[in-house]
C-alpha positions as a LaTeX table, in Angstrom:
\begin{tabular}{lrrr}
\hline
Residue & $x$ (\AA) & $y$ (\AA) & $z$ (\AA) \\
\hline
Met1 & 16.16 & 125.60 & 177.01 \\
Lys2 & 19.13 & 123.56 & 176.13 \\
Leu3 & 21.77 & 122.40 & 178.09 \\
Ser4 & 24.94 & 121.80 & 177.43 \\
Pro5 & 27.25 & 118.52 & 177.56 \\
Thr6 & 28.63 & 119.41 & 180.67 \\
Leu7 & 25.34 & 120.12 & 182.37 \\
Lys8 & 24.23 & 117.06 & 180.87 \\
Ala9 & 26.90 & 114.78 & 182.59 \\
Glu10 & 27.03 & 116.34 & 185.83 \\
Ile11 & 23.36 & 115.99 & 186.18 \\
Leu12 & 23.09 & 112.70 & 184.26 \\
Ala13 & 26.64 & 111.61 & 187.50 \\
His14 & 24.20 & 113.53 & 189.92 \\
Ala15 & 21.06 & 110.92 & 188.82 \\
Lys16 & 23.20 & 107.47 & 189.04 \\
Ala17 & 24.57 & 108.26 & 192.40 \\
Asp18 & 21.92 & 108.88 & 194.36 \\
Asp19 & 19.63 & 106.36 & 191.75 \\
Pro20 & 17.25 & 104.48 & 193.30 \\
Arg21 & 15.84 & 107.62 & 194.50 \\
Glu22 & 15.10 & 110.35 & 192.46 \\
Met23 & 18.10 & 113.64 & 192.72 \\
Cys24 & 17.25 & 116.97 & 192.10 \\
Gly25 & 18.84 & 119.97 & 191.72 \\
Leu26 & 18.76 & 123.65 & 189.94 \\
Ile27 & 20.35 & 124.86 & 187.33 \\
His28 & 21.04 & 128.65 & 187.89 \\
Val29 & 22.70 & 131.69 & 186.29 \\
Val30 & 26.70 & 132.28 & 188.07 \\
Lys31 & 28.82 & 135.13 & 185.97 \\
Gly32 & 26.37 & 134.57 & 182.49 \\
Arg33 & 27.11 & 130.78 & 182.51 \\
Arg34 & 24.96 & 128.84 & 183.43 \\
Arg35 & 25.64 & 126.06 & 186.36 \\
Tyr36 & 24.76 & 122.94 & 187.66 \\
Phe37 & 23.25 & 123.63 & 191.51 \\
Pro38 & 22.96 & 120.00 & 192.64 \\
Cys39 & 19.60 & 119.94 & 195.74 \\
Arg40 & 18.86 & 117.65 & 198.49 \\
Asn41 & 15.93 & 115.52 & 198.13 \\
Ile42 & 13.76 & 115.33 & 201.65 \\
Ala43 & 10.47 & 114.14 & 200.39 \\
Ala44 & 9.28 & 111.12 & 202.74 \\
Thr45 & 9.65 & 108.38 & 200.56 \\
Pro46 & 12.08 & 109.94 & 198.00 \\
Asp47 & 12.05 & 106.58 & 195.98 \\
Glu48 & 8.16 & 108.03 & 194.94 \\
His49 & 9.54 & 111.55 & 194.53 \\
Phe50 & 10.62 & 114.55 & 195.71 \\
Val51 & 10.52 & 117.74 & 197.61 \\
Leu52 & 13.87 & 120.01 & 197.14 \\
Asp53 & 15.47 & 121.69 & 200.11 \\
Pro54 & 14.39 & 124.72 & 200.66 \\
Glu55 & 17.82 & 125.62 & 202.06 \\
Asp56 & 19.29 & 124.51 & 199.36 \\
Tyr57 & 17.04 & 126.83 & 197.25 \\
Ala58 & 17.96 & 129.68 & 198.66 \\
Ser59 & 21.41 & 129.17 & 198.50 \\
Ala60 & 21.64 & 128.18 & 194.64 \\
Glu61 & 19.32 & 132.01 & 194.68 \\
Asp62 & 22.19 & 133.69 & 196.63 \\
Leu63 & 24.51 & 132.75 & 193.77 \\
Gly64 & 22.31 & 133.52 & 190.67 \\
Glu65 & 19.23 & 133.19 & 189.20 \\
Val66 & 17.52 & 130.22 & 189.13 \\
Val67 & 16.12 & 129.11 & 185.76 \\
Ala68 & 15.41 & 125.29 & 185.70 \\
Val69 & 14.41 & 122.70 & 188.20 \\
Val70 & 16.01 & 119.28 & 187.59 \\
His71 & 15.08 & 115.63 & 188.74 \\
Ser72 & 15.09 & 111.91 & 188.03 \\
His73 & 13.14 & 109.79 & 187.29 \\
Pro74 & 14.63 & 106.03 & 188.63 \\
Thr75 & 11.82 & 103.72 & 187.39 \\
Thr76 & 10.28 & 105.62 & 184.74 \\
Gln77 & 10.21 & 106.87 & 181.54 \\
Pro78 & 11.21 & 110.69 & 181.85 \\
Gln79 & 7.72 & 112.19 & 180.13 \\
Pro80 & 6.49 & 114.63 & 182.46 \\
Ser81 & 4.00 & 113.02 & 185.17 \\
Pro82 & 0.85 & 115.59 & 186.15 \\
Ala83 & 2.26 & 116.24 & 189.21 \\
Asp84 & 5.75 & 117.39 & 187.41 \\
Gln85 & 3.41 & 119.60 & 185.30 \\
Ile86 & 1.77 & 121.10 & 188.16 \\
Gly87 & 4.63 & 121.83 & 190.07 \\
Cys88 & 6.52 & 123.03 & 186.91 \\
Asn89 & 3.59 & 125.47 & 186.60 \\
Asn90 & 3.55 & 126.23 & 190.13 \\
Ser91 & 7.66 & 127.10 & 190.08 \\
Gly92 & 7.47 & 129.57 & 187.08 \\
Val93 & 10.90 & 127.35 & 185.56 \\
Pro94 & 11.33 & 124.92 & 183.06 \\
Trp95 & 11.82 & 121.05 & 184.30 \\
Phe96 & 14.46 & 118.62 & 183.10 \\
Ile97 & 14.06 & 115.10 & 183.89 \\
Val98 & 16.39 & 112.79 & 183.42 \\
Asn99 & 16.20 & 108.48 & 183.97 \\
Pro100 & 19.45 & 107.75 & 185.07 \\
Lys101 & 19.68 & 104.10 & 183.94 \\
Thr102 & 18.17 & 104.65 & 180.18 \\
Glu103 & 20.22 & 108.71 & 180.64 \\
Ala104 & 16.54 & 109.06 & 178.09 \\
Trp105 & 15.70 & 112.87 & 178.60 \\
Gly106 & 12.46 & 114.46 & 179.01 \\
Tyr107 & 11.20 & 118.05 & 179.63 \\
Cys108 & 8.38 & 120.67 & 180.29 \\
Glu109 & 7.64 & 123.96 & 180.63 \\
Pro110 & 4.91 & 126.33 & 182.50 \\
Ala111 & 1.38 & 125.63 & 180.90 \\
Asp112 & $-1.94$ & 126.31 & 180.96 \\
Phe113 & $-2.98$ & 123.05 & 182.77 \\
Glu114 & $-5.80$ & 121.57 & 184.93 \\
Leu115 & $-5.85$ & 118.20 & 186.71 \\
Pro116 & $-9.36$ & 116.19 & 187.29 \\
Tyr117 & $-10.54$ & 116.35 & 190.14 \\
Val118 & $-10.87$ & 112.53 & 190.16 \\
Gly119 & $-7.52$ & 109.82 & 189.44 \\
Arg120 & $-5.41$ & 112.58 & 190.66 \\
Glu121 & $-1.75$ & 110.45 & 192.40 \\
Phe122 & $-0.73$ & 111.83 & 195.63 \\
Val123 & 2.29 & 113.56 & 195.82 \\
Phe124 & 2.02 & 115.44 & 199.14 \\
Gly125 & 2.25 & 119.31 & 199.03 \\
Met126 & 1.94 & 119.90 & 195.98 \\
Val127 & $-0.62$ & 117.16 & 194.57 \\
Asp128 & $-3.08$ & 116.26 & 198.10 \\
Cys129 & $-6.18$ & 116.71 & 199.91 \\
Tyr130 & $-5.49$ & 120.22 & 200.45 \\
Ser131 & $-4.93$ & 121.49 & 196.31 \\
Leu132 & $-7.99$ & 119.02 & 195.83 \\
Val133 & $-9.82$ & 121.38 & 198.12 \\
Arg134 & $-8.24$ & 124.49 & 196.50 \\
Asp135 & $-8.90$ & 124.08 & 192.94 \\
Trp136 & $-12.45$ & 122.32 & 193.79 \\
Tyr137 & $-12.92$ & 126.16 & 195.51 \\
Lys138 & $-11.28$ & 128.00 & 192.66 \\
Arg139 & $-12.69$ & 126.29 & 189.71 \\
Glu140 & $-16.23$ & 126.23 & 191.03 \\
Trp141 & $-17.10$ & 129.12 & 193.71 \\
Gly142 & $-14.17$ & 131.06 & 191.90 \\
Leu143 & $-12.05$ & 131.18 & 195.37 \\
Glu144 & $-7.90$ & 131.69 & 195.65 \\
Leu145 & $-7.03$ & 130.02 & 198.85 \\
Ala146 & $-4.15$ & 130.79 & 200.27 \\
Asp147 & $-1.16$ & 127.59 & 199.15 \\
Phe148 & 0.56 & 127.28 & 202.42 \\
Asn149 & 3.41 & 125.23 & 202.97 \\
Arg150 & 3.12 & 121.81 & 204.09 \\
Arg151 & 5.79 & 119.01 & 204.95 \\
Asp152 & 4.29 & 115.84 & 205.30 \\
Gly153 & 3.82 & 115.07 & 208.76 \\
Phe154 & 3.07 & 118.33 & 209.84 \\
Trp155 & 0.50 & 116.73 & 212.07 \\
Glu156 & 2.72 & 114.36 & 213.57 \\
Arg157 & 5.52 & 117.74 & 214.56 \\
Gly158 & 2.31 & 119.23 & 216.42 \\
Glu159 & 1.78 & 121.99 & 213.76 \\
Asn160 & $-2.27$ & 122.65 & 213.73 \\
Leu161 & $-2.59$ & 123.46 & 210.10 \\
Tyr162 & $-5.96$ & 124.13 & 209.09 \\
Val163 & $-7.97$ & 124.67 & 212.75 \\
Glu164 & $-5.00$ & 127.56 & 212.52 \\
Asn165 & $-5.81$ & 129.47 & 209.07 \\
Tyr166 & $-9.57$ & 128.53 & 208.26 \\
Lys167 & $-10.64$ & 131.63 & 209.76 \\
Ser168 & $-8.45$ & 134.01 & 207.75 \\
Gln169 & $-9.39$ & 132.01 & 204.11 \\
Gly170 & $-12.68$ & 132.81 & 205.17 \\
Phe171 & $-14.81$ & 129.65 & 206.42 \\
Arg172 & $-16.67$ & 129.30 & 210.23 \\
Gln173 & $-17.32$ & 126.31 & 211.79 \\
Ile174 & $-20.66$ & 124.82 & 211.42 \\
Ala175 & $-22.27$ & 122.15 & 213.01 \\
Leu176 & $-22.51$ & 118.53 & 211.36 \\
Asp177 & $-26.03$ & 118.85 & 211.24 \\
Glu178 & $-26.00$ & 121.43 & 208.98 \\
Leu179 & $-23.51$ & 119.96 & 205.87 \\
Gln180 & $-24.31$ & 121.16 & 202.44 \\
His181 & $-23.25$ & 121.32 & 199.53 \\
Gly182 & $-19.03$ & 122.95 & 199.47 \\
Asp183 & $-19.10$ & 122.90 & 202.37 \\
Ala184 & $-15.03$ & 121.74 & 203.80 \\
Ile185 & $-14.96$ & 118.80 & 206.03 \\
Leu186 & $-11.77$ & 118.82 & 208.07 \\
Met187 & $-10.73$ & 114.82 & 209.51 \\
Gln188 & $-8.36$ & 113.62 & 211.97 \\
Leu189 & $-7.02$ & 110.02 & 209.99 \\
Gly190 & $-4.85$ & 108.01 & 212.48 \\
Ala191 & $-4.23$ & 111.72 & 213.96 \\
Asp192 & $-4.45$ & 114.02 & 217.21 \\
Leu193 & $-4.72$ & 117.16 & 215.18 \\
Pro194 & $-6.62$ & 117.76 & 211.57 \\
Asn195 & $-4.30$ & 116.12 & 208.74 \\
His196 & $-7.24$ & 115.25 & 206.37 \\
Ala197 & $-9.96$ & 117.73 & 204.42 \\
Ala198 & $-12.75$ & 116.74 & 202.11 \\
Ile199 & $-15.05$ & 118.74 & 199.91 \\
Tyr200 & $-18.91$ & 117.04 & 200.69 \\
Leu201 & $-21.07$ & 117.33 & 197.63 \\
Gly202 & $-24.37$ & 116.60 & 198.82 \\
Glu203 & $-26.03$ & 113.38 & 198.63 \\
Gln204 & $-23.23$ & 110.95 & 201.73 \\
Gln205 & $-20.64$ & 112.07 & 198.97 \\
Ile206 & $-17.65$ & 113.69 & 199.19 \\
Leu207 & $-14.57$ & 114.46 & 197.36 \\
His208 & $-11.20$ & 114.32 & 198.70 \\
His209 & $-7.34$ & 112.66 & 198.46 \\
Val210 & $-6.09$ & 110.26 & 200.63 \\
Gln211 & $-2.47$ & 109.71 & 201.44 \\
Lys212 & $-0.97$ & 107.27 & 199.15 \\
Arg213 & $-4.40$ & 106.49 & 196.76 \\
Leu214 & $-6.03$ & 108.54 & 193.73 \\
Ser215 & $-8.51$ & 111.18 & 194.60 \\
Ser216 & $-11.59$ & 109.96 & 194.30 \\
Arg217 & $-15.15$ & 110.80 & 195.11 \\
Asp218 & $-16.46$ & 108.14 & 198.30 \\
Val219 & $-19.60$ & 107.57 & 200.80 \\
Tyr220 & $-19.30$ & 110.32 & 203.68 \\
Gly221 & $-20.17$ & 107.71 & 206.28 \\
Gly222 & $-19.02$ & 104.89 & 209.14 \\
Tyr223 & $-15.07$ & 105.81 & 209.03 \\
Tyr224 & $-15.25$ & 109.05 & 207.56 \\
Val225 & $-17.38$ & 110.09 & 209.95 \\
Lys226 & $-15.74$ & 109.36 & 212.90 \\
Ser227 & $-12.86$ & 110.53 & 212.03 \\
Thr228 & $-14.62$ & 114.47 & 211.03 \\
Ala229 & $-13.40$ & 117.21 & 213.76 \\
Met230 & $-14.32$ & 120.16 & 211.89 \\
Val231 & $-17.66$ & 121.57 & 208.99 \\
Leu232 & $-16.79$ & 124.54 & 207.55 \\
Arg233 & $-18.29$ & 126.77 & 205.56 \\
His234 & $-17.07$ & 129.40 & 203.64 \\
Glu235 & $-18.69$ & 132.57 & 205.03 \\
Ser236 & $-19.40$ & 133.90 & 201.27 \\
Arg237 & $-22.22$ & 131.23 & 201.08 \\
\hline
\end{tabular}
């Protein structure tokens, strides 16, 4: 897909107006023409990534079919990041990226793409602890877990997403002393409700993705054991 000079000018103006925040928007087809629909970035850290307001998406869809997503990289080159490629794959439409300072453009299309388990950059709701858990179960055990809609700080709003949904995904609670390879560990990291999930790899190792850090394999001990709220095992095991 190529953008007309008019669309590029509208998008660039939006990106410059929102700088240093990441801007976001949609391209939709209205009466046979591509139009730009600016959206709100509702991310908790808009200078680091974007979360497109779902109400804006619905409004754009009401007017015409959405055919592309647009956002800016105010401080980095406009090449798609791994998180961008994952988001593009999930959206099913192309993504355009622009740097408001250099006015350089980047682009990606939905494609087969798999992030490695270790070294992922954290983007809440897209590349986070739960997405790592989902990927592990799918690749290692062939299990498809639902991708629940979640926003940063859901636990602070009293949303008990993990506890309310683990049974529907085929998990049951087990005792900590029964912990085995492939079990899921729910933790409360500075929270009153479970807000973090990890996979137990055996030999006191866990695979997880802590907010504001890269995903990693870590020793399951000390703080992580004290923060453990529940241990879950899938019914298929």
